[in-house]
PDB file of C-alpha atoms in Angstrom:
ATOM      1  CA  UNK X   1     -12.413  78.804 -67.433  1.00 53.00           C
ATOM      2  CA  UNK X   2      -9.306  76.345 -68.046  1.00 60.00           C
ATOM      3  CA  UNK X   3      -8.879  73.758 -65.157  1.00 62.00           C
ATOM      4  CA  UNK X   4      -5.269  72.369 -64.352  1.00 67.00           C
ATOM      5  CA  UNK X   5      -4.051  69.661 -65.908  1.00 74.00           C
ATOM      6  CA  UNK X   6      -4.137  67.387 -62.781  1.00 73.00           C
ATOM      7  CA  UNK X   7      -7.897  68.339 -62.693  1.00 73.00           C
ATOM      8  CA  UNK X   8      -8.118  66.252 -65.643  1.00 76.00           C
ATOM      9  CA  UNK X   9      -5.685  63.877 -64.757  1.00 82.00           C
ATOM     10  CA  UNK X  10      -7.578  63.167 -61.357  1.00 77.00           C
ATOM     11  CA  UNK X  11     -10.910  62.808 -63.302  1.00 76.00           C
ATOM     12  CA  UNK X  12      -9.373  60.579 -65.310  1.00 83.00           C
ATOM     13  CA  UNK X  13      -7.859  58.445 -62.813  1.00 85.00           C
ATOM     14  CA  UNK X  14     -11.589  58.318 -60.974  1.00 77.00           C
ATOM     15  CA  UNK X  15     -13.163  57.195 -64.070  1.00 80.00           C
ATOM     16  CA  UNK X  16     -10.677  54.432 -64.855  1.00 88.00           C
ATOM     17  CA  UNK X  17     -11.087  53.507 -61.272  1.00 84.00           C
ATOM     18  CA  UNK X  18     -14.727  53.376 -61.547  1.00 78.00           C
ATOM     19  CA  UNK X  19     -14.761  51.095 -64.648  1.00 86.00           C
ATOM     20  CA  UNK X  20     -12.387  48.666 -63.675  1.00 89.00           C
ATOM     21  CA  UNK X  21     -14.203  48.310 -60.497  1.00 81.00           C
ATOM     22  CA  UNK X  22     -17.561  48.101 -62.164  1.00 81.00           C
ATOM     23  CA  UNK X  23     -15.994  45.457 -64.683  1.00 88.00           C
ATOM     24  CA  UNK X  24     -14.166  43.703 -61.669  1.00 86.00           C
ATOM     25  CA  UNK X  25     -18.010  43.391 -59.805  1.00 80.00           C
ATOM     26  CA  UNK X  26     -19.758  42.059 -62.987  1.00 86.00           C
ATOM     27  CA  UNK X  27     -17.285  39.607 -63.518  1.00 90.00           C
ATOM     28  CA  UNK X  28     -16.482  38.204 -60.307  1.00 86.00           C
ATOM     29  CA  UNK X  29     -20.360  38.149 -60.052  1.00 84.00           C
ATOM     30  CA  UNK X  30     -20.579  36.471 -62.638  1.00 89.00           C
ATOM     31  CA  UNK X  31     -18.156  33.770 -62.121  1.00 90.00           C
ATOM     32  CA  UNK X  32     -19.852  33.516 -58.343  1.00 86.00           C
ATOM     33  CA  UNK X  33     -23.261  32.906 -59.485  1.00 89.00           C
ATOM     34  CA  UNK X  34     -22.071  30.385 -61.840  1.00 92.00           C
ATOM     35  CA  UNK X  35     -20.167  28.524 -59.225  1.00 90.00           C
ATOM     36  CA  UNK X  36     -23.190  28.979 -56.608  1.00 90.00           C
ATOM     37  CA  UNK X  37     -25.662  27.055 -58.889  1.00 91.00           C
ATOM     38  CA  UNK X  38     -23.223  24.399 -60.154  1.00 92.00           C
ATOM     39  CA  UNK X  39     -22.443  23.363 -56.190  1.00 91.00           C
ATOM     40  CA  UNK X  40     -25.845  23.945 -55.751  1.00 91.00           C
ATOM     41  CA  UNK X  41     -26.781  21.238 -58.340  1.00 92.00           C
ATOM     42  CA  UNK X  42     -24.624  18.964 -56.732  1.00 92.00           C
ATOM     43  CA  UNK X  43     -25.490  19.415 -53.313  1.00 91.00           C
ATOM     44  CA  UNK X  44     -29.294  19.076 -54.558  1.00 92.00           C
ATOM     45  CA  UNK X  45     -28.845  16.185 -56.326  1.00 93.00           C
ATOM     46  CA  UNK X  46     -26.800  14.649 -53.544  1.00 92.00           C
ATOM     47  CA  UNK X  47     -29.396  15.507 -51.407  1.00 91.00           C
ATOM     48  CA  UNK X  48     -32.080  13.726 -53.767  1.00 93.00           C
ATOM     49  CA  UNK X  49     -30.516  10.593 -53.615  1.00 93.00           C
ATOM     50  CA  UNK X  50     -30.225  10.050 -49.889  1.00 92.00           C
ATOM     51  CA  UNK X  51     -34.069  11.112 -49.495  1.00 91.00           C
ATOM     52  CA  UNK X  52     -35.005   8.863 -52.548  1.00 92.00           C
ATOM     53  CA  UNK X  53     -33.899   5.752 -51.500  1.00 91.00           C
ATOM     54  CA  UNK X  54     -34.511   6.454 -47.882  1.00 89.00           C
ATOM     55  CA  UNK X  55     -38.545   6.955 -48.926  1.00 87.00           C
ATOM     56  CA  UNK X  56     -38.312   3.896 -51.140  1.00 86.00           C
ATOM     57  CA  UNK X  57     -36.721   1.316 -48.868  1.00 87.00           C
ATOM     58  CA  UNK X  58     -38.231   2.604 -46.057  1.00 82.00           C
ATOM     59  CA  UNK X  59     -41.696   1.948 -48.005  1.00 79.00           C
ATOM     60  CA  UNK X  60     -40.374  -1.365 -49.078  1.00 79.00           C
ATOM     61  CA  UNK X  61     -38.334  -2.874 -46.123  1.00 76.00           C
ATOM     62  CA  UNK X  62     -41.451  -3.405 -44.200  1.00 69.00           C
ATOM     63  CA  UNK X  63     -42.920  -5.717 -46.290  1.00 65.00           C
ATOM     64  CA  UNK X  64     -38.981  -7.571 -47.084  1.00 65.00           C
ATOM     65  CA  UNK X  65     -39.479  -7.758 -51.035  1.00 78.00           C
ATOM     66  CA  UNK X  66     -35.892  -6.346 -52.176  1.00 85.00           C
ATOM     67  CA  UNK X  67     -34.160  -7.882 -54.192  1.00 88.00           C
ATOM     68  CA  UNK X  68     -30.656  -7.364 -55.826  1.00 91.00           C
ATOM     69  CA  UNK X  69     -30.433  -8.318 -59.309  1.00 92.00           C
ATOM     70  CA  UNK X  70     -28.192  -8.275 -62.826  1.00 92.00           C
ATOM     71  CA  UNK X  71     -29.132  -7.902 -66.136  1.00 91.00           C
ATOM     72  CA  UNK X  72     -27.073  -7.352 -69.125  1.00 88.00           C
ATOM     73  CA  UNK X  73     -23.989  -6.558 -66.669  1.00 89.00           C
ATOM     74  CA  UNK X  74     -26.186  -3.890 -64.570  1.00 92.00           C
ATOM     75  CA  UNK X  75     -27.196  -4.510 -60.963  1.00 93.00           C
ATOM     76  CA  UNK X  76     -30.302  -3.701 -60.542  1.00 94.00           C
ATOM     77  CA  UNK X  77     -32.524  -3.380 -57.373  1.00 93.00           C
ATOM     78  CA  UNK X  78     -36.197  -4.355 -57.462  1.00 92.00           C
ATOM     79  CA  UNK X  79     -38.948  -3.465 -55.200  1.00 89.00           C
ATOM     80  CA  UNK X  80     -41.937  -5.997 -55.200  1.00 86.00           C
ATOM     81  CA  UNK X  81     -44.988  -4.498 -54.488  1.00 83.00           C
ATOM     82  CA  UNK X  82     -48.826  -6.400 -55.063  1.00 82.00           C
ATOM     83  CA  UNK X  83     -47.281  -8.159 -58.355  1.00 83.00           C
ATOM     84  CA  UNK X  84     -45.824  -4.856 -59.692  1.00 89.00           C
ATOM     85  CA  UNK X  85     -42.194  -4.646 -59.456  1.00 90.00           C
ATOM     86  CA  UNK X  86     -40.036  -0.935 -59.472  1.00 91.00           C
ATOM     87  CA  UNK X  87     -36.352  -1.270 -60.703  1.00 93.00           C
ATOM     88  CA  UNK X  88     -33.706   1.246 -59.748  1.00 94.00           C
ATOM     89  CA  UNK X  89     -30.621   1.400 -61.715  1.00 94.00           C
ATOM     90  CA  UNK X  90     -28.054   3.526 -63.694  1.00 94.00           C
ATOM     91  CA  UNK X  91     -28.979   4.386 -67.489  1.00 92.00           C
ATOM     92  CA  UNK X  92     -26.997   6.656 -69.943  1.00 90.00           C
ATOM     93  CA  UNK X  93     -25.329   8.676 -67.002  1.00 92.00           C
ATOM     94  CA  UNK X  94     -28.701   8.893 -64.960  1.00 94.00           C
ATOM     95  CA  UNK X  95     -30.025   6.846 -61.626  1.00 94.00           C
ATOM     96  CA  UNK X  96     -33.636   6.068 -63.263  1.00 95.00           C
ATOM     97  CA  UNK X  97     -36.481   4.195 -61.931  1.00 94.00           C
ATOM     98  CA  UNK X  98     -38.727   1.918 -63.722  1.00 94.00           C
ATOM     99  CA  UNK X  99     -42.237   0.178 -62.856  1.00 91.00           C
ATOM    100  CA  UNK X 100     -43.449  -2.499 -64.385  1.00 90.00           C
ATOM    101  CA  UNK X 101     -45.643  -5.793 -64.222  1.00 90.00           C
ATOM    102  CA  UNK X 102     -42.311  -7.747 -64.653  1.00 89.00           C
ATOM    103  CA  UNK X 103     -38.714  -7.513 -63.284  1.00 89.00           C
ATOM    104  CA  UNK X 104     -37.029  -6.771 -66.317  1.00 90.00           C
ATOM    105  CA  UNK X 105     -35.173  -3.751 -67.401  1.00 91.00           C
ATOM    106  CA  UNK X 106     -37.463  -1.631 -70.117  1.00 90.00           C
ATOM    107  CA  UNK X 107     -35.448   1.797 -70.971  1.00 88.00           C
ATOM    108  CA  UNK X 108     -38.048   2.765 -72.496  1.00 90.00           C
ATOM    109  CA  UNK X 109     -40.780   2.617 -69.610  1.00 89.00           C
ATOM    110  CA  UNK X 110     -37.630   3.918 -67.276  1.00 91.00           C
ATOM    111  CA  UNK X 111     -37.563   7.570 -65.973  1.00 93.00           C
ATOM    112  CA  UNK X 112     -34.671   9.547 -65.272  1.00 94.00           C
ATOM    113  CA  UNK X 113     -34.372  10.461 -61.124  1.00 93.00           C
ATOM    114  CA  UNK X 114     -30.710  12.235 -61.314  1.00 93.00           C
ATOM    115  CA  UNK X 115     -27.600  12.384 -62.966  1.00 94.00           C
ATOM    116  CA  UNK X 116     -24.775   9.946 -61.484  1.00 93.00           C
ATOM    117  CA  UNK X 117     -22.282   7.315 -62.648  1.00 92.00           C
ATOM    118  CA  UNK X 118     -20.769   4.349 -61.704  1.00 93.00           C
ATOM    119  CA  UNK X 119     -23.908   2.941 -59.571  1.00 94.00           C
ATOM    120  CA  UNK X 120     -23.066  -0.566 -57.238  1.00 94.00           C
ATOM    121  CA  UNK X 121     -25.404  -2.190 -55.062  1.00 93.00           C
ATOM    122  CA  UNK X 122     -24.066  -4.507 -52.279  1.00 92.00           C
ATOM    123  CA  UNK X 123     -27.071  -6.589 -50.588  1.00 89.00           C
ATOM    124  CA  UNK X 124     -26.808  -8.059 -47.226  1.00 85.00           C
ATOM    125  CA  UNK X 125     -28.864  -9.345 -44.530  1.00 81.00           C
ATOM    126  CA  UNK X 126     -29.380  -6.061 -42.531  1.00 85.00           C
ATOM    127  CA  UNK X 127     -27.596  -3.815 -44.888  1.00 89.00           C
ATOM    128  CA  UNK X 128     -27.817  -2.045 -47.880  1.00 90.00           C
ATOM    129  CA  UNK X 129     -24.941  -0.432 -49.590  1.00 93.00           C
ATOM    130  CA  UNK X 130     -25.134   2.258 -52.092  1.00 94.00           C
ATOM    131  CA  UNK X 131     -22.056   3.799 -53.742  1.00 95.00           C
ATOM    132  CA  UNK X 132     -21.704   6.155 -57.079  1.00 95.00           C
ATOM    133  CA  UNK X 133     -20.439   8.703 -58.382  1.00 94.00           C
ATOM    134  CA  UNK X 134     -21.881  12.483 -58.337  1.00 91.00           C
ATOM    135  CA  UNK X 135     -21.276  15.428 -61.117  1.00 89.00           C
ATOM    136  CA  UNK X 136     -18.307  16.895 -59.114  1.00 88.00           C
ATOM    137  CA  UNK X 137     -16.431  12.836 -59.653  1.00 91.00           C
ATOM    138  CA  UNK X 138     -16.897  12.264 -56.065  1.00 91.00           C
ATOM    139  CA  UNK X 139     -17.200   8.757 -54.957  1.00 94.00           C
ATOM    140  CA  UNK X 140     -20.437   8.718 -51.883  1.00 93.00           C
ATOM    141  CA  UNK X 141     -21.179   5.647 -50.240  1.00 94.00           C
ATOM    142  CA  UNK X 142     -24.488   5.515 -48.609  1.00 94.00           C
ATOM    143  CA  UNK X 143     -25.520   2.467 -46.207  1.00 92.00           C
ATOM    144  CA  UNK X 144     -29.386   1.889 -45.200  1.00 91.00           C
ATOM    145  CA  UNK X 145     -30.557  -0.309 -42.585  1.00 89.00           C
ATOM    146  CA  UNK X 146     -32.804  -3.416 -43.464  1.00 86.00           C
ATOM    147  CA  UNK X 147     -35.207  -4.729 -40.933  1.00 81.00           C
ATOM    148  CA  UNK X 148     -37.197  -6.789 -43.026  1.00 67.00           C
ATOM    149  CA  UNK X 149     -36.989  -9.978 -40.738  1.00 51.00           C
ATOM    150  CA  UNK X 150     -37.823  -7.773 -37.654  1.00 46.00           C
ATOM    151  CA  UNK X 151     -40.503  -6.443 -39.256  1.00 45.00           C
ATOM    152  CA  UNK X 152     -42.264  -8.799 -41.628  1.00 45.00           C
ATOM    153  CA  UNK X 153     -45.192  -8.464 -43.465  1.00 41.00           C
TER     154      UNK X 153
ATOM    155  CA  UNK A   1     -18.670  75.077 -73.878  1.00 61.00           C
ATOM    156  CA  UNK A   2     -19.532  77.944 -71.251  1.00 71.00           C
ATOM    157  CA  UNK A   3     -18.084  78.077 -68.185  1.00 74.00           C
ATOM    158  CA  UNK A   4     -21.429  77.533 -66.285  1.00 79.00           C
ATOM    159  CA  UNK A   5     -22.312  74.473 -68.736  1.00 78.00           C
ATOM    160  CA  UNK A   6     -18.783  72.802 -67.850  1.00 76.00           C
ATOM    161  CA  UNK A   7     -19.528  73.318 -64.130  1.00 82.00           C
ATOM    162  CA  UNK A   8     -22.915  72.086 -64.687  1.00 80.00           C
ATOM    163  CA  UNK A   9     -21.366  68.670 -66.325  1.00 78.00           C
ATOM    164  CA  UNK A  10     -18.732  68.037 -63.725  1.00 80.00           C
ATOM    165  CA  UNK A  11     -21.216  68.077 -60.943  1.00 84.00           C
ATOM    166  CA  UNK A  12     -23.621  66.038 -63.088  1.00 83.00           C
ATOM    167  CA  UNK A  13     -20.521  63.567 -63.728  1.00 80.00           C
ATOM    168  CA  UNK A  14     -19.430  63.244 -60.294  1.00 82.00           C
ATOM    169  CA  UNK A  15     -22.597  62.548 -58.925  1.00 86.00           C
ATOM    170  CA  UNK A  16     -23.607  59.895 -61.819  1.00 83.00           C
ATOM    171  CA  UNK A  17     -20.112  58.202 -60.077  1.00 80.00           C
ATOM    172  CA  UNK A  18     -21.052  58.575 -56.325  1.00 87.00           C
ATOM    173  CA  UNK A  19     -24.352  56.775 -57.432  1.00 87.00           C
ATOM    174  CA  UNK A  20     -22.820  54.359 -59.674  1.00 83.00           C
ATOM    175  CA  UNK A  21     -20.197  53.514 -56.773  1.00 83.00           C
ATOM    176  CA  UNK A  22     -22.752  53.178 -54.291  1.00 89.00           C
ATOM    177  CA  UNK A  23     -24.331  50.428 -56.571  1.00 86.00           C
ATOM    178  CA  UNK A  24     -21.314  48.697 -56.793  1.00 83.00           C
ATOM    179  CA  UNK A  25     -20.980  48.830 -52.985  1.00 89.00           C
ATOM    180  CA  UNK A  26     -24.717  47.322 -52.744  1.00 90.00           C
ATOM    181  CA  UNK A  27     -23.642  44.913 -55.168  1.00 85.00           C
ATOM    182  CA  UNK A  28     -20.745  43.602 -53.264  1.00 85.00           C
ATOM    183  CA  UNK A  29     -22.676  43.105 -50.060  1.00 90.00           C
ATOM    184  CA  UNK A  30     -25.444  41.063 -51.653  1.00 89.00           C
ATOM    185  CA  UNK A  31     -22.604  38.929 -52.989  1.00 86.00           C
ATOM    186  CA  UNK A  32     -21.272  38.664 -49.599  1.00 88.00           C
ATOM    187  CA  UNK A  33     -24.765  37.822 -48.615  1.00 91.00           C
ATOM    188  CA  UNK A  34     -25.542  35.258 -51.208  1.00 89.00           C
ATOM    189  CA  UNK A  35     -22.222  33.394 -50.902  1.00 89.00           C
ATOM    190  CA  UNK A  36     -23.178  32.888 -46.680  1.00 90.00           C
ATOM    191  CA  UNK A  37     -26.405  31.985 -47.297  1.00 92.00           C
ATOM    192  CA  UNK A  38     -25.115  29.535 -49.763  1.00 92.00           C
ATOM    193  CA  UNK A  39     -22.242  27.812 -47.832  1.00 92.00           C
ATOM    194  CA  UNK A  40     -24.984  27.732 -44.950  1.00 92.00           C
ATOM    195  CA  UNK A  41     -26.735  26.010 -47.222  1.00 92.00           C
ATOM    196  CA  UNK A  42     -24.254  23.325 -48.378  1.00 93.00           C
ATOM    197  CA  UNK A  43     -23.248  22.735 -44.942  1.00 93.00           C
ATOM    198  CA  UNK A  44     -26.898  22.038 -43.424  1.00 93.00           C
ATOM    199  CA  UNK A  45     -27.409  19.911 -46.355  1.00 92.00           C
ATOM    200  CA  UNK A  46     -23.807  17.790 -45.959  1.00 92.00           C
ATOM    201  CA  UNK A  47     -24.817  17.675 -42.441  1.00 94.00           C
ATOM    202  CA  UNK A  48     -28.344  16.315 -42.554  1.00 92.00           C
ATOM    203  CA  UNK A  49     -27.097  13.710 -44.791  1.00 92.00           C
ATOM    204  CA  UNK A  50     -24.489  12.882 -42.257  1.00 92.00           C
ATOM    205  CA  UNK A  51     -27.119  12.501 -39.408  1.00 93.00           C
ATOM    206  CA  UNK A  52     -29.721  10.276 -41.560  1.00 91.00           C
ATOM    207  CA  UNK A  53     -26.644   8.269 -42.471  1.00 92.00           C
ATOM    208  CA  UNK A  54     -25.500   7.921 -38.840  1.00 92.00           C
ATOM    209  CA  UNK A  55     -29.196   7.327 -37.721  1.00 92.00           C
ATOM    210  CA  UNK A  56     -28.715   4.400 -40.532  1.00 90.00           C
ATOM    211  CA  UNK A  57     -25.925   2.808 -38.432  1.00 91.00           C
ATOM    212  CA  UNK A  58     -27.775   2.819 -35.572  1.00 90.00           C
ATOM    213  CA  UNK A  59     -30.935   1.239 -36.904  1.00 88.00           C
ATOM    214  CA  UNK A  60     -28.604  -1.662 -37.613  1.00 87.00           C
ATOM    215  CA  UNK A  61     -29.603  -4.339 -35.675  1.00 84.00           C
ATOM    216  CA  UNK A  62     -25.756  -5.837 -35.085  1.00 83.00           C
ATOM    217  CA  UNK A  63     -24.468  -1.903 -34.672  1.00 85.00           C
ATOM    218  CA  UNK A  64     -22.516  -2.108 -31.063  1.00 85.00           C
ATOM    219  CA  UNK A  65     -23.999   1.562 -29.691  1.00 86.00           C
ATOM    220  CA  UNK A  66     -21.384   1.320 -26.759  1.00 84.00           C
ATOM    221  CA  UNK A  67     -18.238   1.013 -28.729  1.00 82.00           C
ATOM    222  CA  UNK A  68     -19.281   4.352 -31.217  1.00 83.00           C
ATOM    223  CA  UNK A  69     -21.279   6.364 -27.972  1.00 85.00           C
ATOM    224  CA  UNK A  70     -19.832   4.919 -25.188  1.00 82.00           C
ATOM    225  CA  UNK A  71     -21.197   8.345 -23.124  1.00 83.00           C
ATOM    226  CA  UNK A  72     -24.783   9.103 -22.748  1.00 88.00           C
ATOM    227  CA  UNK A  73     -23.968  12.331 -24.443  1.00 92.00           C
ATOM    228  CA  UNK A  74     -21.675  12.641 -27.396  1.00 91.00           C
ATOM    229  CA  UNK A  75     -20.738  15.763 -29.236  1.00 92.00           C
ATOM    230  CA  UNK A  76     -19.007  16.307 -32.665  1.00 93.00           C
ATOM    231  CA  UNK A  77     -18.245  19.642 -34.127  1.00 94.00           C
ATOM    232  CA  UNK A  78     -18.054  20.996 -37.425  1.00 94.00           C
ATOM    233  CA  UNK A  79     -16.958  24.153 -39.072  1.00 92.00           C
ATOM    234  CA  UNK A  80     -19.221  26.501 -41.536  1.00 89.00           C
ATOM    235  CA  UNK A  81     -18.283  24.070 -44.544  1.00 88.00           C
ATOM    236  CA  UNK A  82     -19.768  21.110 -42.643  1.00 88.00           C
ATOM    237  CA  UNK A  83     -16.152  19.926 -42.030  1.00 90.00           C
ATOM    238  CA  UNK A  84     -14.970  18.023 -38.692  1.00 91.00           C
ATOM    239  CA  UNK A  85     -13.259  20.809 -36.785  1.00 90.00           C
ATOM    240  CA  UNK A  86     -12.652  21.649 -33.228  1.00 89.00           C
ATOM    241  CA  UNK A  87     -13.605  25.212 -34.114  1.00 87.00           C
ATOM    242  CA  UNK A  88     -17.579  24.728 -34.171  1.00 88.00           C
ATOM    243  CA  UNK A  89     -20.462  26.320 -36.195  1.00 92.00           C
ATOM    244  CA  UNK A  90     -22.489  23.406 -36.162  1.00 94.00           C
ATOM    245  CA  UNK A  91     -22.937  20.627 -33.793  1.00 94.00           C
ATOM    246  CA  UNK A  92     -24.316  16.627 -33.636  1.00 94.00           C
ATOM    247  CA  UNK A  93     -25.151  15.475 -30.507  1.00 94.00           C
ATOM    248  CA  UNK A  94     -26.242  12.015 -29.482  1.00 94.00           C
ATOM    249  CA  UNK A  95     -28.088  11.373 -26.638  1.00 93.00           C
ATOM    250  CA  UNK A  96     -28.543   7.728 -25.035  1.00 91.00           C
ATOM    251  CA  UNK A  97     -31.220   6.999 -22.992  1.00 90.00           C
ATOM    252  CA  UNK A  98     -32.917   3.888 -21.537  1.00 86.00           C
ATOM    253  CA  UNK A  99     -36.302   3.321 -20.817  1.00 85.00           C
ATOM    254  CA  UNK A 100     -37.438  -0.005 -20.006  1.00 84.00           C
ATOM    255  CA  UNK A 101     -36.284  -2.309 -22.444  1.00 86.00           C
ATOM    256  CA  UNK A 102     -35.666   0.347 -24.810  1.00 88.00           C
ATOM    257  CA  UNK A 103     -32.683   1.893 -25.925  1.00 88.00           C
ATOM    258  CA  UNK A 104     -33.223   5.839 -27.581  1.00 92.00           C
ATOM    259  CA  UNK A 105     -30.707   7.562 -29.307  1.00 93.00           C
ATOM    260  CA  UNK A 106     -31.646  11.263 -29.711  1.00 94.00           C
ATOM    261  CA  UNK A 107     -29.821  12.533 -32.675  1.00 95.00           C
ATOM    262  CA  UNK A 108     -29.830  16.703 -32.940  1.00 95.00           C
ATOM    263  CA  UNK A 109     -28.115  18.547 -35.534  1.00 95.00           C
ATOM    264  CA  UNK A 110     -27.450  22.441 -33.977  1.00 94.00           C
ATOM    265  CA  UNK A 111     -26.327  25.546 -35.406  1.00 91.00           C
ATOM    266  CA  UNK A 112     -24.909  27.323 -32.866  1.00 87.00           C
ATOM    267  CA  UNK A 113     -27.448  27.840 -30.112  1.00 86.00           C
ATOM    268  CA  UNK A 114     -30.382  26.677 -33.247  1.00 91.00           C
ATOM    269  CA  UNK A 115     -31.567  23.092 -33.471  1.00 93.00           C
ATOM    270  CA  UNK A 116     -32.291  22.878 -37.053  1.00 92.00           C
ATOM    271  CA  UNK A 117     -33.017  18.856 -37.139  1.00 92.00           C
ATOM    272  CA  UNK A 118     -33.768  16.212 -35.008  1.00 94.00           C
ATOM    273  CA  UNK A 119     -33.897  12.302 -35.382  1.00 92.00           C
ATOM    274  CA  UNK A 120     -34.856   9.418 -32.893  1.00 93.00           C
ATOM    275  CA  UNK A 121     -33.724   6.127 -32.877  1.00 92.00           C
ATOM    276  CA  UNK A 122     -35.541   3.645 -30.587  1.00 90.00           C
ATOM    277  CA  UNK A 123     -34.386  -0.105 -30.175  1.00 85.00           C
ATOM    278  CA  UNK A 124     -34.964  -2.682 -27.686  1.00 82.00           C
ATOM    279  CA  UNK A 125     -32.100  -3.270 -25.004  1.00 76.00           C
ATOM    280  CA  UNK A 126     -29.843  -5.725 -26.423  1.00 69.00           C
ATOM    281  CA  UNK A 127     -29.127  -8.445 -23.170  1.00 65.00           C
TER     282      UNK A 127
END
């Protein structure tokens, strides 16, 4: 039996078809689901940093020991707590947190919360002001409500 | 090859490609899936933050509640990216109440007829 030569030329055509589409859905899937968790990081992380200092200052506004500090040209905020202090600052690209019987920065004892750069503290009376910058090089500015004097210790 | 044989293979081949395509067809939809569920994602995320952050401001004890909500019952929309848009997905509502001496501001993040989060904000009435 000899088929026409469009036969061919139609099964041909189908099968190119078939692999470019296959090739174009691997691809573009793959190039989605790298995309998807990179803005997924982000998002996360942005997400972690809003909850994190949320649960730590609300913790610590109550009893009114935060403090806004510099050492060695980085701001650092402390958290007093029965004579054992917690420092939050930015170390080698990273917001880390450190405890520690005194209120000076220990890299060593400090562990690594998420990546960020560019950390600034401003302290006020009612009002504290976070801003830094995230993985995608967006600047977020976060402000949290101090009610220490309403609500002292 | 025989005649059967090449008949034999061309059905064969044709329906390997009917099943492959279908595949592909699966695959695009649960990338069409997974990209939804994803920008869902971003957008309740962006939009919870906005809410805690706006539940920040009116913790403050200096924040002037009239001159932000000056109605009992203020909307804002925002599209499926978490954008502010007229054309809304998802909407924050504030809701001012008093009580007594105290002031409440219900703060309710919904997707479209779904409340998906819900903060309070209670201060005394400021004379």
């Amino acid at each position: 039996m000899k088929r026409p030569a469009f036969h061919n030329l139609i099964i041909l055509t189908l099968l190119t078809l078939f692999l470019a589409g296959a090739g174009f859905v691997v691809i573009s899937g793959a190039q989605f689901y790298t995309r998807m968790v990179k803005e997924n990081d982000v998002s996360l992380n942005r997400q972690t940093v809003v909850l994190y200092f949320n649960q730590r200052l609300k913790t610590h506004d109550a009893i009114g020991r935060i403090t806004l500090t510099t050492q060695s040209g980085i701001q650092v905020l402390v958290f007093e707590q029965d004579g054992f202090y917690t420092l939050i600052y930015e170390d080698r690209g990273h917001l880390v947190e450190q405890s520690s019987e005194t209120p000076d920065i220990d890299r060593l004892a400090a562990l690594p919360v998420v990546p960020l750069t560019a950390l600034a503290f401003a302290l006020s009376e009612h009002l504290l002001t976070v801003r830094y910058t995230d993985e995608a090089g967006e600047i977020v500015t976060l402000r949290y409500t101090l009610v220490r004097e309403e609500n002292p210790s | 090859m025989k005649p059967r044989q090449l008949q034999f293979f061309l059905l064969e081949f044709t329906l390997s490609l009917v099943i492959l395509s279908v595949a592909l067809v699966v695959a695009l939809n649960l990338f069409a899936v997974s990209a939804r569920q994803h920008t869902e994602a971003l957008a309740l995320r962006t939009l919870s933050q906005t809410l805690v952050q706006e539940a920040e401001w009116l913790r403050h004890p200096e924040s002037d509640w009239d001159l932000r909500y000056p109605e009992a019952l203020t909307t804002t929309t925002y599209d499926q990216k978490g954008s502010l848009s007229e054309n809304a997905v998802y909407t924050i509502t504030v809701m001012r109440t008093i009580t007594g001496n105290l002031e409440t501001a219900t703060l309710t993040l919904i997707e479209e007829d779904t409340v998906r989060l819900t903060l309070e904000v209670i201060r005394e009435v400021t004379p």
